[in-house]
XYZ file of N, CA and C in Angstrom:
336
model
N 14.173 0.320 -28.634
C 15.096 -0.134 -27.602
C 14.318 -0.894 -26.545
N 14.886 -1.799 -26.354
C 14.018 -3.076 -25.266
C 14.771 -2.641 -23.621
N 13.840 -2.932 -22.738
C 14.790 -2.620 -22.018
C 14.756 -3.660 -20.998
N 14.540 -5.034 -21.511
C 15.017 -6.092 -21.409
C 13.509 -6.772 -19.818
N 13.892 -7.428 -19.631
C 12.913 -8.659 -18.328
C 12.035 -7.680 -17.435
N 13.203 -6.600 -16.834
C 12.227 -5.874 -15.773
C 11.255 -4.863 -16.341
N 10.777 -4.835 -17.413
C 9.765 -3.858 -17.524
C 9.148 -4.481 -18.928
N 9.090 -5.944 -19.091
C 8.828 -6.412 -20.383
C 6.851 -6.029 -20.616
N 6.337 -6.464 -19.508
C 4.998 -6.195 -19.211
C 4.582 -5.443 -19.941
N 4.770 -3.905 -19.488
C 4.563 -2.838 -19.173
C 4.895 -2.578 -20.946
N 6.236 -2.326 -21.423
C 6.320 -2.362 -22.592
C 5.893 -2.276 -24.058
N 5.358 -4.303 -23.874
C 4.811 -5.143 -24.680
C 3.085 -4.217 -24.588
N 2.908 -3.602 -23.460
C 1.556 -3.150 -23.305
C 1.681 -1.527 -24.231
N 2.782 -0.763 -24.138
C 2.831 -0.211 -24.670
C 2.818 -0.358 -26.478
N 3.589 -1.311 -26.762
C 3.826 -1.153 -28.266
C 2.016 -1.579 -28.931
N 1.758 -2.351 -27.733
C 0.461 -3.255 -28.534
C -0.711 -2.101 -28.665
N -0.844 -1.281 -27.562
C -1.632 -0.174 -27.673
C -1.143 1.259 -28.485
N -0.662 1.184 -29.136
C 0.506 2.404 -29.178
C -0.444 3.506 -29.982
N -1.084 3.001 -30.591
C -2.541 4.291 -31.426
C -3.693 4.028 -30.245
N -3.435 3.691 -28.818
C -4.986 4.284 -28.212
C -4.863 5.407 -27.057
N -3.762 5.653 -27.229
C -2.912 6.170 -25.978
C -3.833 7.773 -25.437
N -4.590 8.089 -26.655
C -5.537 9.680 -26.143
C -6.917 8.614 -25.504
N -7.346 7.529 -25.491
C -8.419 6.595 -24.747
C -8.195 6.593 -23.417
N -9.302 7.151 -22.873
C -9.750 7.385 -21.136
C -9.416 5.831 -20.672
N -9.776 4.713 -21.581
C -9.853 3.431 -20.804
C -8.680 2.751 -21.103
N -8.026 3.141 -21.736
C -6.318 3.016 -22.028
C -5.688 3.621 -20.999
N -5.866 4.737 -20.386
C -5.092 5.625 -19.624
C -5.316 5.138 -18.174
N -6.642 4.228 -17.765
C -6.460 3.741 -16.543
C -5.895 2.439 -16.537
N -6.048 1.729 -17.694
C -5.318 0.318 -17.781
C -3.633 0.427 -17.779
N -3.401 1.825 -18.402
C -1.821 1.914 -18.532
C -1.696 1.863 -16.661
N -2.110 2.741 -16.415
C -1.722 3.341 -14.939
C -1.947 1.985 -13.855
N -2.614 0.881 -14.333
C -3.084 -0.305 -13.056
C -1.567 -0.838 -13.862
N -1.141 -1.335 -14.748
C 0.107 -1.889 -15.115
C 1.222 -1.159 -14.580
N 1.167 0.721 -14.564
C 2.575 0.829 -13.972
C 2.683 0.478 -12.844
N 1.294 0.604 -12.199
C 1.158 0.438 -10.587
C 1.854 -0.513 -10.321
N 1.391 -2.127 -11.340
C 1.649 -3.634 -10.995
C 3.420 -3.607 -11.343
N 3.738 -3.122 -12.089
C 5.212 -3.561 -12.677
C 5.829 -2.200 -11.641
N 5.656 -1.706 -11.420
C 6.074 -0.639 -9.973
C 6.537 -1.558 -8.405
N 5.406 -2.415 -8.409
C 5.154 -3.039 -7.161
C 5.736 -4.536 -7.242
N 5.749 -4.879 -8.448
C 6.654 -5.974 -8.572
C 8.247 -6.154 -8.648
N 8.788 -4.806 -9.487
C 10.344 -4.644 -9.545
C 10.973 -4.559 -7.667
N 9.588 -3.462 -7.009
C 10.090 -2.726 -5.473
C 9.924 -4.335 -4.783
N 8.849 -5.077 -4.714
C 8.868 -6.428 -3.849
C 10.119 -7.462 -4.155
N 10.896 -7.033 -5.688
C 12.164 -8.232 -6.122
C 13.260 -7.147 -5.325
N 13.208 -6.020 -5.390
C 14.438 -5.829 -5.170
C 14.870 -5.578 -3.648
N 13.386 -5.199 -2.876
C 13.330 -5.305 -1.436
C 13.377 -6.624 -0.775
N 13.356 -7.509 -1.399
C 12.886 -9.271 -1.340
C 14.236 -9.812 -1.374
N 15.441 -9.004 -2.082
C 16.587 -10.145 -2.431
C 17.421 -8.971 -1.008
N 18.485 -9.980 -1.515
C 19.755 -9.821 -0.812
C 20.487 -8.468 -1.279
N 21.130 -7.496 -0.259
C 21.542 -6.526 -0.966
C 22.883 -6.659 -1.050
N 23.936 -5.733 -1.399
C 25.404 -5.837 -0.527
C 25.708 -4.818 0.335
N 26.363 -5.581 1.847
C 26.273 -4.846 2.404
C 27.405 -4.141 2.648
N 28.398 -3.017 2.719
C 29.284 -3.073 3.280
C 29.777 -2.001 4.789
N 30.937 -2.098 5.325
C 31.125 -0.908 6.149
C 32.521 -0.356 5.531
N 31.750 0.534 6.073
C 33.261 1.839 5.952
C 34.140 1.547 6.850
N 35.649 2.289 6.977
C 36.857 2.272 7.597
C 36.615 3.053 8.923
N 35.270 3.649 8.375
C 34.759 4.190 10.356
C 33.529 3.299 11.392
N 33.418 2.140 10.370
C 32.535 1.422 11.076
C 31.243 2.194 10.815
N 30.697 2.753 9.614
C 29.434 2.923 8.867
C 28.886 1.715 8.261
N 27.431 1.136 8.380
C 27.367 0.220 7.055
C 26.294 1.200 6.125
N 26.389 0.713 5.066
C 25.525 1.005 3.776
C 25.356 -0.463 3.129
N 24.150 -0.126 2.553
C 24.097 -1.177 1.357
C 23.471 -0.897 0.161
N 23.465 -1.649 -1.080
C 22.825 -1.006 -2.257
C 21.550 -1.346 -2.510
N 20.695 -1.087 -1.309
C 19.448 -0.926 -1.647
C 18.929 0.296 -2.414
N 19.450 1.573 -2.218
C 19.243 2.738 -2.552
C 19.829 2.267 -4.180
N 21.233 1.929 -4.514
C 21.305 2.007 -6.284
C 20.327 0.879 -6.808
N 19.957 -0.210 -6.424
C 19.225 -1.140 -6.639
C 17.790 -0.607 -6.931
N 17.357 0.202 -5.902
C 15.698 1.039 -6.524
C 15.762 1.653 -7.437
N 16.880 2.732 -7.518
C 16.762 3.317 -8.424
C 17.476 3.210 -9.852
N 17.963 1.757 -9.987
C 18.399 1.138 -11.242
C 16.922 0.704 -11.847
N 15.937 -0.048 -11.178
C 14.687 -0.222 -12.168
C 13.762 0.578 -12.252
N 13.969 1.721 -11.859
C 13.085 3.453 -11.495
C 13.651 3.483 -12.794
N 14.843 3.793 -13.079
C 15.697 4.623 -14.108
C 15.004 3.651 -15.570
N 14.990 2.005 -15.401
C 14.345 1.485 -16.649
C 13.225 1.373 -16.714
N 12.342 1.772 -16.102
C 11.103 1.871 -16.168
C 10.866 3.292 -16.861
N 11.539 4.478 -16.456
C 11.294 5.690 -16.683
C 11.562 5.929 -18.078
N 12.754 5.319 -18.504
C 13.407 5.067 -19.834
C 12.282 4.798 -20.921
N 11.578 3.347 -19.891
C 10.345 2.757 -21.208
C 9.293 3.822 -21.556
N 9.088 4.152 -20.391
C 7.828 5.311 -20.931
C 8.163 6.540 -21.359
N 9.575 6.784 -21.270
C 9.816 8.120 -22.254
C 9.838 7.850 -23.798
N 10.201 6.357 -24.271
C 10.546 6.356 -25.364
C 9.265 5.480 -25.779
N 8.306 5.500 -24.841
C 7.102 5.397 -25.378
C 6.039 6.266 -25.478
N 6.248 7.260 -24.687
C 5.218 8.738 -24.508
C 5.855 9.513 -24.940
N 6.334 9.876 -25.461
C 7.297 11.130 -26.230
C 6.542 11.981 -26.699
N 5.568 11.945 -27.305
C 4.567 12.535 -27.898
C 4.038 13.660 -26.805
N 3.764 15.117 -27.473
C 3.329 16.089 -26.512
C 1.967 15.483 -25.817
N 1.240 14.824 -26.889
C -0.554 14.532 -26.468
C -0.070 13.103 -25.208
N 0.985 13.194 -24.590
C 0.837 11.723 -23.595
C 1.464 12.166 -22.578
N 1.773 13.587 -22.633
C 2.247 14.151 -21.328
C 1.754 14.015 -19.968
N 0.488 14.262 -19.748
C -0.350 13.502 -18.870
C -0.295 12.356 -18.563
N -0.052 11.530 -19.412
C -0.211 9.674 -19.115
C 1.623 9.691 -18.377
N 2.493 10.241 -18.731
C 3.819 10.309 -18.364
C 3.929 10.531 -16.849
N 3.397 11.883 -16.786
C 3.162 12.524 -15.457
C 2.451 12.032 -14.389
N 1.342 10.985 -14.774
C 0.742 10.440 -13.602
C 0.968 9.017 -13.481
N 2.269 8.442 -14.738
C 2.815 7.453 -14.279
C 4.238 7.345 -13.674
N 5.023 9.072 -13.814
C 6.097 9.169 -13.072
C 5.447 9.261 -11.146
N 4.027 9.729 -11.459
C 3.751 10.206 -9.693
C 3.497 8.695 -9.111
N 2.876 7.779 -10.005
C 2.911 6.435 -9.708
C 4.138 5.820 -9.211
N 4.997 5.771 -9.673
C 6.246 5.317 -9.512
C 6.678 5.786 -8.709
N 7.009 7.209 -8.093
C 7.526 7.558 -6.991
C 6.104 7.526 -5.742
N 5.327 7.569 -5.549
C 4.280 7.551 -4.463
C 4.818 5.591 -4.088
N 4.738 4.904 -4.664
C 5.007 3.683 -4.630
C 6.556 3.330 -4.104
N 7.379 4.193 -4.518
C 8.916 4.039 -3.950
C 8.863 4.484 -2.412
N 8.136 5.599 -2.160
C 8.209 5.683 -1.180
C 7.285 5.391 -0.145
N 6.405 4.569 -0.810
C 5.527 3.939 1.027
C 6.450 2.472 1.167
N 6.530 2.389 -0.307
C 7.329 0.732 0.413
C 8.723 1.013 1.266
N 9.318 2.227 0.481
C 10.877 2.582 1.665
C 9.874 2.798 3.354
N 8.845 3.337 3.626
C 8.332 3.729 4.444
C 8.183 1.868 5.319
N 7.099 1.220 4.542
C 6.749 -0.099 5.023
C 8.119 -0.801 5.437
N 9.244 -0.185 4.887
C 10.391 -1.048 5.321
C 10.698 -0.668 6.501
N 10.729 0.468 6.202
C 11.514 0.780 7.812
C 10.697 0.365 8.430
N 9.371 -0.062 9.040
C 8.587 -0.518 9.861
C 8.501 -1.885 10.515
């Protein structure tokens, strides 16, 4: 299953390596790619336009919040159905902590 433009990188890196995945120097190259395709989806989607709306009490919201976590959710997708394997549990785990440590300094840098 492809999961299409926003996580093609990352992916294509997976299928091409897909027998080195127990390699120490695989496991930091995976982790500088989630970093990069982490930091690239958060700069497009913090970068564009959101929608904004208000409520009937004069609240606004906008979909920045479903917008992060629509390419969280396909990113997370790629590496489950690429780490599935018990022996990549580790590589999973310190690329789910990647992904969220990264969601939240940039929500942080925003508000700033």
């Amino acid at each position: 299953t492809s999961s299409g433009g926003a996580n093609a990188g990352l992916e294509e890196f997976l299928i091409r390596t897909r027998n080195r995945t127990d390699d120490s120097d695989w496991l930091q190259e995976f982790l500088v790619r989630v970093r990069g395709q982490t930091d690239e989806w958060l700069d497009k989607v913090y970068g564009s336009e959101t929608n904004k709306n208000q409520s009937s009490e004069g609240k606004l919201t906008t979909s920045l919040c479903e917008d992060v976590f629509y390419y969280a959710k396909i990113q997370l997708r790629t590496l489950r159905e690429h780490l599935s394997d018990k022996s990549n549990f580790d590589a999973l785990v310190l690329a789910v902590c990647v992904i969220l440590s990264h969601m939240r300094s940039k929500q942080i840098h925003a508000r700033d």
